[in-house]
Amino acid sequence: MKIAVEGCCHGELDKIYETIEYLEKKEAVKVDLLLCCGDFQAVRNEGDMKCMAVPAKYRMMQTFYKYYSGEKKAPVLTIFIGGNHEASNHLQELPYGGWVAPNIYYLGYAGVVRYKGIRIGGLSGIFKSHDYRKGHHEFPPYNPETLRSVYHIRNIEVFKLKQIQMPIDIFLSHDWPQGIYHYGNTEELLRKKKFLREEVETNTLGSPAAKELLAHLQPSYWFSAHLHVKFAAVMQHPPKGNAAPRVTKFLSLDKCLPYREFLQIVDIPDRPSSSEGLEYDPEWFAVLKATNSLQSTTPQRWNPPENNGLHERWDFGASETDMMQVVEDLSGELGIPDNFSQTVPPYDPSNPQPNASPSYNTNPQTTELCAKLGLTDIYSKVGQRGDDMGRSQSKGEGEDDEENESVDEPSEYPTDTSGLSSSYNPDEITIEDEWEEDEGGEEGGESKANLTSDIHTPSRMVLPEPKSVVSPSHPSLLMNLPPPSHSTPKAAPGQSEARQEGQCDGTDEVTAARTLKRSSNESSKTGNRGTTPRIKRRNQVIYQSMDDDECEG
């Protein structure tokens, strides 16, 4: 089975599907499934745009609305998770997952589904310690604080995923598991992203929650995005009991831009006896039912139950009886129904509504699923609290206060870095601004038509087999992925320089587009203030400087 994996989508569905179509024709293959690793931006109309943590000048409608309105249909089944640049009010309608458009499925805050026998799990959002222990309390219209906290991962979702005992084939997260960079070509990563060096060397880059899930789930494949760079790693886990040690092949990809490595096609072994469609996962639904009473819709902090003598129950794993009850609840039908329905009017280019307000709606898909399984529609519950109780009240500090809140109390993770600082001026950190890049080809004059023949994609698009031992102390055993499968060829020498503001080219330029380069001097060192532009940042830690204020990742 051919699965296309995409990094940060940023609403560029037309470009992504065109790229897949191009690769299918060039390689004579058929892509069965597309997985998107966050920043999907399922923006339906102008009101949704106001629910994204994106500066106003970067709020663009992009192309998702065409698939939501029915103007277009996704040519390949698409599954995605949320990142840190999302129409949060839309995704909140589907806390347990659901269709955001025909053939485009969202996994929810956390979720597990099955496709042709392959188990696919995912965790939406990014990690921030100061929101990690809260409930899902946010409600539109968001204030400057909740506009960001709404996409921060919560420990209840991680706790649910840690109840999974059956093997997971593929797992998706937006930010990286902490420490995964030690299992790939770390120096190559730092050559591409120099500003990550301090966090990599101190092992403080990434999500400790995702690291915890990686150790527990040990999926065969783990795909991420967020850092806008292609990076591959192979990690061998310590054996559990008498079982053979499991191996996870990790891949992170870039965002959808010309010459960027944002798409990779991988081969996953077929399971012929499995169903053809997208299916609910009985174990996951059994876990959801068991943990339903633990869910919170307030900003009060909560710790999951542990085997410490203080809780009557701490193990919420699913038994065979629990899973059979799920099948019974679903009347024996595990296939996910095609029950997408619009909940807001889609964007109409001929009648724009720039003053539209963010909308709050319950979604019939969630209502139906909750009724069948006895789950709580937590978004509906928050809405019922009313505006005064359903929304967090702003403290008045706005964006400038977020980094201060991150150290309000100790994190449960000893490796948490959200309160760290560095020796550099916090307002003048050298960090690449992914939303304000310059585009420029290399010098030369080759025409676009001649570029097509230079595109290279692997003839057999498959991840490598792992070595028997892979660890930070064995860099020679790290394995690289095949050449990237993405929309545009390498720039030919002599291609003229041009500019682009963080967007892909037009729909007819899949095979010939312009390349991007950084506006800063990449050869300069981080601390060299004479040659490196000063970009306003509020916190040195990458997952605070990149995830919120300037729309990085």
PDB file of N, CA, C and O in Angstrom, residues 10-75:
ATOM      1  N   HIS A  10      -0.761  23.920   5.796  1.00  0.00           N
ATOM      2  CA  HIS A  10      -1.031  25.352   5.693  1.00  0.00           C
ATOM      3  C   HIS A  10      -2.083  25.674   4.631  1.00  0.00           C
ATOM      4  O   HIS A  10      -1.968  26.662   3.902  1.00  0.00           O
ATOM      5  N   GLY A  11      -3.094  24.827   4.523  1.00  0.00           N
ATOM      6  CA  GLY A  11      -4.220  25.097   3.642  1.00  0.00           C
ATOM      7  C   GLY A  11      -3.994  24.846   2.171  1.00  0.00           C
ATOM      8  O   GLY A  11      -4.891  25.069   1.354  1.00  0.00           O
ATOM      9  N   GLU A  12      -2.832  24.341   1.790  1.00  0.00           N
ATOM     10  CA  GLU A  12      -2.488  24.201   0.374  1.00  0.00           C
ATOM     11  C   GLU A  12      -2.943  22.854  -0.184  1.00  0.00           C
ATOM     12  O   GLU A  12      -2.152  22.116  -0.783  1.00  0.00           O
ATOM     13  N   LEU A  13      -4.204  22.540  -0.061  1.00  0.00           N
ATOM     14  CA  LEU A  13      -4.688  21.242  -0.515  1.00  0.00           C
ATOM     15  C   LEU A  13      -4.561  21.078  -2.018  1.00  0.00           C
ATOM     16  O   LEU A  13      -4.196  19.998  -2.504  1.00  0.00           O
ATOM     17  N   ASP A  14      -4.881  22.095  -2.781  1.00  0.00           N
ATOM     18  CA  ASP A  14      -4.773  21.978  -4.237  1.00  0.00           C
ATOM     19  C   ASP A  14      -3.363  21.574  -4.638  1.00  0.00           C
ATOM     20  O   ASP A  14      -3.168  20.661  -5.460  1.00  0.00           O
ATOM     21  N   LYS A  15      -2.368  22.235  -4.065  1.00  0.00           N
ATOM     22  CA  LYS A  15      -0.983  21.938  -4.432  1.00  0.00           C
ATOM     23  C   LYS A  15      -0.585  20.526  -4.019  1.00  0.00           C
ATOM     24  O   LYS A  15       0.117  19.831  -4.754  1.00  0.00           O
ATOM     25  N   ILE A  16      -1.033  20.105  -2.846  1.00  0.00           N
ATOM     26  CA  ILE A  16      -0.662  18.778  -2.361  1.00  0.00           C
ATOM     27  C   ILE A  16      -1.268  17.693  -3.242  1.00  0.00           C
ATOM     28  O   ILE A  16      -0.589  16.733  -3.639  1.00  0.00           O
ATOM     29  N   TYR A  17      -2.537  17.826  -3.568  1.00  0.00           N
ATOM     30  CA  TYR A  17      -3.180  16.819  -4.417  1.00  0.00           C
ATOM     31  C   TYR A  17      -2.597  16.837  -5.832  1.00  0.00           C
ATOM     32  O   TYR A  17      -2.467  15.788  -6.474  1.00  0.00           O
ATOM     33  N   GLU A  18      -2.232  18.000  -6.329  1.00  0.00           N
ATOM     34  CA  GLU A  18      -1.592  18.068  -7.655  1.00  0.00           C
ATOM     35  C   GLU A  18      -0.239  17.362  -7.640  1.00  0.00           C
ATOM     36  O   GLU A  18       0.141  16.687  -8.608  1.00  0.00           O
ATOM     37  N   THR A  19       0.487  17.526  -6.544  1.00  0.00           N
ATOM     38  CA  THR A  19       1.787  16.869  -6.423  1.00  0.00           C
ATOM     39  C   THR A  19       1.630  15.355  -6.419  1.00  0.00           C
ATOM     40  O   THR A  19       2.389  14.624  -7.078  1.00  0.00           O
ATOM     41  N   ILE A  20       0.651  14.867  -5.677  1.00  0.00           N
ATOM     42  CA  ILE A  20       0.395  13.432  -5.645  1.00  0.00           C
ATOM     43  C   ILE A  20       0.028  12.924  -7.033  1.00  0.00           C
ATOM     44  O   ILE A  20       0.527  11.883  -7.492  1.00  0.00           O
ATOM     45  N   GLU A  21      -0.820  13.658  -7.729  1.00  0.00           N
ATOM     46  CA  GLU A  21      -1.210  13.255  -9.085  1.00  0.00           C
ATOM     47  C   GLU A  21       0.002  13.207 -10.013  1.00  0.00           C
ATOM     48  O   GLU A  21       0.158  12.284 -10.820  1.00  0.00           O
ATOM     49  N   TYR A  22       0.868  14.192  -9.877  1.00  0.00           N
ATOM     50  CA  TYR A  22       2.077  14.226 -10.694  1.00  0.00           C
ATOM     51  C   TYR A  22       2.959  13.003 -10.426  1.00  0.00           C
ATOM     52  O   TYR A  22       3.443  12.338 -11.354  1.00  0.00           O
ATOM     53  N   LEU A  23       3.152  12.693  -9.138  1.00  0.00           N
ATOM     54  CA  LEU A  23       4.005  11.562  -8.788  1.00  0.00           C
ATOM     55  C   LEU A  23       3.382  10.244  -9.217  1.00  0.00           C
ATOM     56  O   LEU A  23       4.097   9.316  -9.620  1.00  0.00           O
ATOM     57  N   GLU A  24       2.075  10.139  -9.133  1.00  0.00           N
ATOM     58  CA  GLU A  24       1.407   8.913  -9.569  1.00  0.00           C
ATOM     59  C   GLU A  24       1.658   8.662 -11.054  1.00  0.00           C
ATOM     60  O   GLU A  24       1.927   7.523 -11.470  1.00  0.00           O
ATOM     61  N   LYS A  25       1.592   9.715 -11.835  1.00  0.00           N
ATOM     62  CA  LYS A  25       1.820   9.569 -13.275  1.00  0.00           C
ATOM     63  C   LYS A  25       3.294   9.283 -13.575  1.00  0.00           C
ATOM     64  O   LYS A  25       3.613   8.434 -14.404  1.00  0.00           O
ATOM     65  N   LYS A  26       4.168   9.976 -12.889  1.00  0.00           N
ATOM     66  CA  LYS A  26       5.595   9.817 -13.169  1.00  0.00           C
ATOM     67  C   LYS A  26       6.112   8.442 -12.763  1.00  0.00           C
ATOM     68  O   LYS A  26       6.899   7.827 -13.465  1.00  0.00           O
ATOM     69  N   GLU A  27       5.649   7.949 -11.589  1.00  0.00           N
ATOM     70  CA  GLU A  27       6.149   6.686 -11.060  1.00  0.00           C
ATOM     71  C   GLU A  27       5.253   5.496 -11.375  1.00  0.00           C
ATOM     72  O   GLU A  27       5.567   4.372 -11.016  1.00  0.00           O
ATOM     73  N   ALA A  28       4.118   5.774 -12.031  1.00  0.00           N
ATOM     74  CA  ALA A  28       3.163   4.706 -12.381  1.00  0.00           C
ATOM     75  C   ALA A  28       2.723   3.945 -11.131  1.00  0.00           C
ATOM     76  O   ALA A  28       2.740   2.713 -11.074  1.00  0.00           O
ATOM     77  N   VAL A  29       2.344   4.710 -10.100  1.00  0.00           N
ATOM     78  CA  VAL A  29       1.850   4.126  -8.859  1.00  0.00           C
ATOM     79  C   VAL A  29       0.498   4.744  -8.533  1.00  0.00           C
ATOM     80  O   VAL A  29       0.092   5.735  -9.136  1.00  0.00           O
ATOM     81  N   LYS A  30      -0.188   4.142  -7.585  1.00  0.00           N
ATOM     82  CA  LYS A  30      -1.449   4.681  -7.100  1.00  0.00           C
ATOM     83  C   LYS A  30      -1.347   4.890  -5.604  1.00  0.00           C
ATOM     84  O   LYS A  30      -1.089   3.954  -4.841  1.00  0.00           O
ATOM     85  N   VAL A  31      -1.524   6.130  -5.165  1.00  0.00           N
ATOM     86  CA  VAL A  31      -1.480   6.445  -3.738  1.00  0.00           C
ATOM     87  C   VAL A  31      -2.823   6.084  -3.111  1.00  0.00           C
ATOM     88  O   VAL A  31      -3.879   6.516  -3.581  1.00  0.00           O
ATOM     89  N   ASP A  32      -2.776   5.289  -2.045  1.00  0.00           N
ATOM     90  CA  ASP A  32      -3.995   4.830  -1.382  1.00  0.00           C
ATOM     91  C   ASP A  32      -4.489   5.792  -0.319  1.00  0.00           C
ATOM     92  O   ASP A  32      -5.685   5.865  -0.046  1.00  0.00           O
ATOM     93  N   LEU A  33      -3.550   6.522   0.303  1.00  0.00           N
ATOM     94  CA  LEU A  33      -3.901   7.301   1.488  1.00  0.00           C
ATOM     95  C   LEU A  33      -2.927   8.458   1.636  1.00  0.00           C
ATOM     96  O   LEU A  33      -1.740   8.322   1.345  1.00  0.00           O
ATOM     97  N   LEU A  34      -3.444   9.603   2.092  1.00  0.00           N
ATOM     98  CA  LEU A  34      -2.614  10.763   2.399  1.00  0.00           C
ATOM     99  C   LEU A  34      -2.722  11.052   3.889  1.00  0.00           C
ATOM    100  O   LEU A  34      -3.821  11.154   4.434  1.00  0.00           O
ATOM    101  N   LEU A  35      -1.570  11.185   4.556  1.00  0.00           N
ATOM    102  CA  LEU A  35      -1.509  11.547   5.967  1.00  0.00           C
ATOM    103  C   LEU A  35      -0.881  12.925   6.094  1.00  0.00           C
ATOM    104  O   LEU A  35       0.211  13.163   5.581  1.00  0.00           O
ATOM    105  N   CYS A  36      -1.562  13.851   6.774  1.00  0.00           N
ATOM    106  CA  CYS A  36      -1.061  15.211   6.974  1.00  0.00           C
ATOM    107  C   CYS A  36      -0.766  15.422   8.455  1.00  0.00           C
ATOM    108  O   CYS A  36      -1.606  15.133   9.314  1.00  0.00           O
ATOM    109  N   CYS A  37       0.419  15.970   8.737  1.00  0.00           N
ATOM    110  CA  CYS A  37       0.927  16.019  10.110  1.00  0.00           C
ATOM    111  C   CYS A  37       0.696  17.355  10.800  1.00  0.00           C
ATOM    112  O   CYS A  37       1.523  17.803  11.596  1.00  0.00           O
ATOM    113  N   GLY A  38      -0.410  18.011  10.519  1.00  0.00           N
ATOM    114  CA  GLY A  38      -0.769  19.211  11.265  1.00  0.00           C
ATOM    115  C   GLY A  38      -0.657  20.492  10.478  1.00  0.00           C
ATOM    116  O   GLY A  38      -0.216  20.515   9.333  1.00  0.00           O
ATOM    117  N   ASP A  39      -1.084  21.591  11.129  1.00  0.00           N
ATOM    118  CA  ASP A  39      -1.244  22.890  10.464  1.00  0.00           C
ATOM    119  C   ASP A  39      -2.046  22.714   9.184  1.00  0.00           C
ATOM    120  O   ASP A  39      -1.706  23.242   8.126  1.00  0.00           O
ATOM    121  N   PHE A  40      -3.111  21.968   9.297  1.00  0.00           N
ATOM    122  CA  PHE A  40      -3.941  21.642   8.145  1.00  0.00           C
ATOM    123  C   PHE A  40      -4.730  22.852   7.665  1.00  0.00           C
ATOM    124  O   PHE A  40      -4.887  23.077   6.489  1.00  0.00           O
ATOM    125  N   GLN A  41      -5.232  23.646   8.606  1.00  0.00           N
ATOM    126  CA  GLN A  41      -5.977  24.869   8.323  1.00  0.00           C
ATOM    127  C   GLN A  41      -7.269  24.600   7.555  1.00  0.00           C
ATOM    128  O   GLN A  41      -7.447  25.037   6.411  1.00  0.00           O
ATOM    129  N   ALA A  42      -8.174  23.902   8.226  1.00  0.00           N
ATOM    130  CA  ALA A  42      -9.484  23.608   7.641  1.00  0.00           C
ATOM    131  C   ALA A  42     -10.395  24.824   7.803  1.00  0.00           C
ATOM    132  O   ALA A  42     -11.359  24.822   8.571  1.00  0.00           O
ATOM    133  N   VAL A  43     -10.074  25.882   7.076  1.00  0.00           N
ATOM    134  CA  VAL A  43     -10.780  27.162   7.167  1.00  0.00           C
ATOM    135  C   VAL A  43     -11.970  27.154   6.216  1.00  0.00           C
ATOM    136  O   VAL A  43     -11.816  27.066   5.009  1.00  0.00           O
ATOM    137  N   ARG A  44     -13.175  27.290   6.776  1.00  0.00           N
ATOM    138  CA  ARG A  44     -14.393  27.213   5.980  1.00  0.00           C
ATOM    139  C   ARG A  44     -14.851  28.573   5.472  1.00  0.00           C
ATOM    140  O   ARG A  44     -15.442  28.682   4.398  1.00  0.00           O
ATOM    141  N   ASN A  45     -14.609  29.617   6.258  1.00  0.00           N
ATOM    142  CA  ASN A  45     -15.048  30.955   5.881  1.00  0.00           C
ATOM    143  C   ASN A  45     -14.236  31.994   6.653  1.00  0.00           C
ATOM    144  O   ASN A  45     -13.313  31.648   7.400  1.00  0.00           O
ATOM    145  N   GLU A  46     -14.599  33.266   6.500  1.00  0.00           N
ATOM    146  CA  GLU A  46     -13.822  34.341   7.125  1.00  0.00           C
ATOM    147  C   GLU A  46     -13.863  34.272   8.644  1.00  0.00           C
ATOM    148  O   GLU A  46     -12.901  34.657   9.318  1.00  0.00           O
ATOM    149  N   GLY A  47     -14.973  33.788   9.217  1.00  0.00           N
ATOM    150  CA  GLY A  47     -15.051  33.653  10.659  1.00  0.00           C
ATOM    151  C   GLY A  47     -14.027  32.676  11.197  1.00  0.00           C
ATOM    152  O   GLY A  47     -13.424  32.903  12.257  1.00  0.00           O
ATOM    153  N   ASP A  48     -13.821  31.573  10.470  1.00  0.00           N
ATOM    154  CA  ASP A  48     -12.823  30.587  10.889  1.00  0.00           C
ATOM    155  C   ASP A  48     -11.419  31.166  10.884  1.00  0.00           C
ATOM    156  O   ASP A  48     -10.583  30.806  11.719  1.00  0.00           O
ATOM    157  N   MET A  49     -11.134  32.042   9.937  1.00  0.00           N
ATOM    158  CA  MET A  49      -9.787  32.610   9.860  1.00  0.00           C
ATOM    159  C   MET A  49      -9.426  33.362  11.134  1.00  0.00           C
ATOM    160  O   MET A  49      -8.263  33.424  11.526  1.00  0.00           O
ATOM    161  N   LYS A  50     -10.439  33.937  11.791  1.00  0.00           N
ATOM    162  CA  LYS A  50     -10.186  34.692  13.017  1.00  0.00           C
ATOM    163  C   LYS A  50      -9.928  33.774  14.205  1.00  0.00           C
ATOM    164  O   LYS A  50      -9.617  34.256  15.297  1.00  0.00           O
ATOM    165  N   CYS A  51     -10.064  32.474  13.986  1.00  0.00           N
ATOM    166  CA  CYS A  51      -9.810  31.490  15.045  1.00  0.00           C
ATOM    167  C   CYS A  51      -8.452  30.822  14.878  1.00  0.00           C
ATOM    168  O   CYS A  51      -8.160  29.832  15.552  1.00  0.00           O
ATOM    169  N   MET A  52      -7.618  31.334  13.982  1.00  0.00           N
ATOM    170  CA  MET A  52      -6.262  30.822  13.804  1.00  0.00           C
ATOM    171  C   MET A  52      -5.271  31.767  14.464  1.00  0.00           C
ATOM    172  O   MET A  52      -5.400  32.984  14.369  1.00  0.00           O
ATOM    173  N   ALA A  53      -4.274  31.201  15.125  1.00  0.00           N
ATOM    174  CA  ALA A  53      -3.209  31.994  15.732  1.00  0.00           C
ATOM    175  C   ALA A  53      -2.202  32.362  14.648  1.00  0.00           C
ATOM    176  O   ALA A  53      -1.119  31.799  14.559  1.00  0.00           O
ATOM    177  N   VAL A  54      -2.618  33.309  13.821  1.00  0.00           N
ATOM    178  CA  VAL A  54      -1.817  33.746  12.680  1.00  0.00           C
ATOM    179  C   VAL A  54      -1.940  35.265  12.602  1.00  0.00           C
ATOM    180  O   VAL A  54      -3.043  35.804  12.730  1.00  0.00           O
ATOM    181  N   PRO A  55      -0.842  36.011  12.424  1.00  0.00           N
ATOM    182  CA  PRO A  55      -0.961  37.455  12.239  1.00  0.00           C
ATOM    183  C   PRO A  55      -1.905  37.784  11.087  1.00  0.00           C
ATOM    184  O   PRO A  55      -1.992  37.044  10.110  1.00  0.00           O
ATOM    185  N   ALA A  56      -2.611  38.884  11.226  1.00  0.00           N
ATOM    186  CA  ALA A  56      -3.657  39.243  10.264  1.00  0.00           C
ATOM    187  C   ALA A  56      -3.141  39.254   8.831  1.00  0.00           C
ATOM    188  O   ALA A  56      -3.850  38.847   7.904  1.00  0.00           O
ATOM    189  N   LYS A  57      -1.904  39.694   8.629  1.00  0.00           N
ATOM    190  CA  LYS A  57      -1.403  39.807   7.252  1.00  0.00           C
ATOM    191  C   LYS A  57      -1.192  38.443   6.597  1.00  0.00           C
ATOM    192  O   LYS A  57      -1.043  38.353   5.380  1.00  0.00           O
ATOM    193  N   TYR A  58      -1.169  37.363   7.411  1.00  0.00           N
ATOM    194  CA  TYR A  58      -0.996  36.030   6.842  1.00  0.00           C
ATOM    195  C   TYR A  58      -2.294  35.238   6.808  1.00  0.00           C
ATOM    196  O   TYR A  58      -2.287  34.052   6.497  1.00  0.00           O
ATOM    197  N   ARG A  59      -3.396  35.865   7.150  1.00  0.00           N
ATOM    198  CA  ARG A  59      -4.678  35.169   7.119  1.00  0.00           C
ATOM    199  C   ARG A  59      -5.210  35.146   5.688  1.00  0.00           C
ATOM    200  O   ARG A  59      -5.696  36.159   5.170  1.00  0.00           O
ATOM    201  N   MET A  60      -5.089  33.999   5.063  1.00  0.00           N
ATOM    202  CA  MET A  60      -5.524  33.818   3.688  1.00  0.00           C
ATOM    203  C   MET A  60      -6.462  32.623   3.614  1.00  0.00           C
ATOM    204  O   MET A  60      -6.285  31.653   4.335  1.00  0.00           O
ATOM    205  N   MET A  61      -7.423  32.689   2.709  1.00  0.00           N
ATOM    206  CA  MET A  61      -8.440  31.653   2.648  1.00  0.00           C
ATOM    207  C   MET A  61      -7.879  30.326   2.156  1.00  0.00           C
ATOM    208  O   MET A  61      -8.339  29.261   2.553  1.00  0.00           O
ATOM    209  N   GLN A  62      -6.879  30.356   1.337  1.00  0.00           N
ATOM    210  CA  GLN A  62      -6.299  29.144   0.769  1.00  0.00           C
ATOM    211  C   GLN A  62      -7.379  28.314   0.066  1.00  0.00           C
ATOM    212  O   GLN A  62      -8.326  28.882  -0.468  1.00  0.00           O
ATOM    213  N   THR A  63      -7.270  26.992   0.064  1.00  0.00           N
ATOM    214  CA  THR A  63      -8.139  26.199  -0.825  1.00  0.00           C
ATOM    215  C   THR A  63      -9.043  25.198  -0.123  1.00  0.00           C
ATOM    216  O   THR A  63      -9.828  24.524  -0.784  1.00  0.00           O
ATOM    217  N   PHE A  64      -8.972  25.074   1.202  1.00  0.00           N
ATOM    218  CA  PHE A  64      -9.799  24.065   1.860  1.00  0.00           C
ATOM    219  C   PHE A  64     -11.289  24.293   1.630  1.00  0.00           C
ATOM    220  O   PHE A  64     -12.064  23.331   1.488  1.00  0.00           O
ATOM    221  N   TYR A  65     -11.706  25.537   1.591  1.00  0.00           N
ATOM    222  CA  TYR A  65     -13.140  25.826   1.485  1.00  0.00           C
ATOM    223  C   TYR A  65     -13.756  25.182   0.245  1.00  0.00           C
ATOM    224  O   TYR A  65     -14.960  24.873   0.228  1.00  0.00           O
ATOM    225  N   LYS A  66     -12.975  24.981  -0.797  1.00  0.00           N
ATOM    226  CA  LYS A  66     -13.492  24.356  -2.019  1.00  0.00           C
ATOM    227  C   LYS A  66     -13.923  22.913  -1.744  1.00  0.00           C
ATOM    228  O   LYS A  66     -14.892  22.424  -2.316  1.00  0.00           O
ATOM    229  N   TYR A  67     -13.202  22.237  -0.869  1.00  0.00           N
ATOM    230  CA  TYR A  67     -13.521  20.846  -0.537  1.00  0.00           C
ATOM    231  C   TYR A  67     -14.662  20.789   0.476  1.00  0.00           C
ATOM    232  O   TYR A  67     -15.462  19.855   0.467  1.00  0.00           O
ATOM    233  N   TYR A  68     -14.729  21.797   1.322  1.00  0.00           N
ATOM    234  CA  TYR A  68     -15.827  21.869   2.285  1.00  0.00           C
ATOM    235  C   TYR A  68     -17.149  22.192   1.588  1.00  0.00           C
ATOM    236  O   TYR A  68     -18.197  21.641   1.938  1.00  0.00           O
ATOM    237  N   SER A  69     -17.109  23.066   0.597  1.00  0.00           N
ATOM    238  CA  SER A  69     -18.332  23.491  -0.094  1.00  0.00           C
ATOM    239  C   SER A  69     -18.836  22.461  -1.089  1.00  0.00           C
ATOM    240  O   SER A  69     -19.997  22.507  -1.496  1.00  0.00           O
ATOM    241  N   GLY A  70     -17.965  21.528  -1.503  1.00  0.00           N
ATOM    242  CA  GLY A  70     -18.337  20.550  -2.507  1.00  0.00           C
ATOM    243  C   GLY A  70     -17.906  20.929  -3.901  1.00  0.00           C
ATOM    244  O   GLY A  70     -18.122  20.167  -4.851  1.00  0.00           O
ATOM    245  N   GLU A  71     -17.267  22.079  -4.040  1.00  0.00           N
ATOM    246  CA  GLU A  71     -16.747  22.480  -5.351  1.00  0.00           C
ATOM    247  C   GLU A  71     -15.736  21.456  -5.853  1.00  0.00           C
ATOM    248  O   GLU A  71     -15.665  21.164  -7.047  1.00  0.00           O
ATOM    249  N   LYS A  72     -14.945  20.905  -4.911  1.00  0.00           N
ATOM    250  CA  LYS A  72     -13.975  19.868  -5.247  1.00  0.00           C
ATOM    251  C   LYS A  72     -14.118  18.735  -4.236  1.00  0.00           C
ATOM    252  O   LYS A  72     -14.666  18.924  -3.146  1.00  0.00           O
ATOM    253  N   LYS A  73     -13.604  17.560  -4.603  1.00  0.00           N
ATOM    254  CA  LYS A  73     -13.547  16.434  -3.673  1.00  0.00           C
ATOM    255  C   LYS A  73     -12.127  15.905  -3.630  1.00  0.00           C
ATOM    256  O   LYS A  73     -11.468  15.781  -4.667  1.00  0.00           O
ATOM    257  N   ALA A  74     -11.666  15.608  -2.443  1.00  0.00           N
ATOM    258  CA  ALA A  74     -10.313  15.083  -2.285  1.00  0.00           C
ATOM    259  C   ALA A  74     -10.155  13.822  -3.121  1.00  0.00           C
ATOM    260  O   ALA A  74     -10.924  12.867  -2.957  1.00  0.00           O
ATOM    261  N   PRO A  75      -9.164  13.773  -4.018  1.00  0.00           N
ATOM    262  CA  PRO A  75      -8.998  12.609  -4.899  1.00  0.00           C
ATOM    263  C   PRO A  75      -8.427  11.392  -4.204  1.00  0.00           C
ATOM    264  O   PRO A  75      -8.436  10.300  -4.761  1.00  0.00           O
TER     265      PRO A  75
END
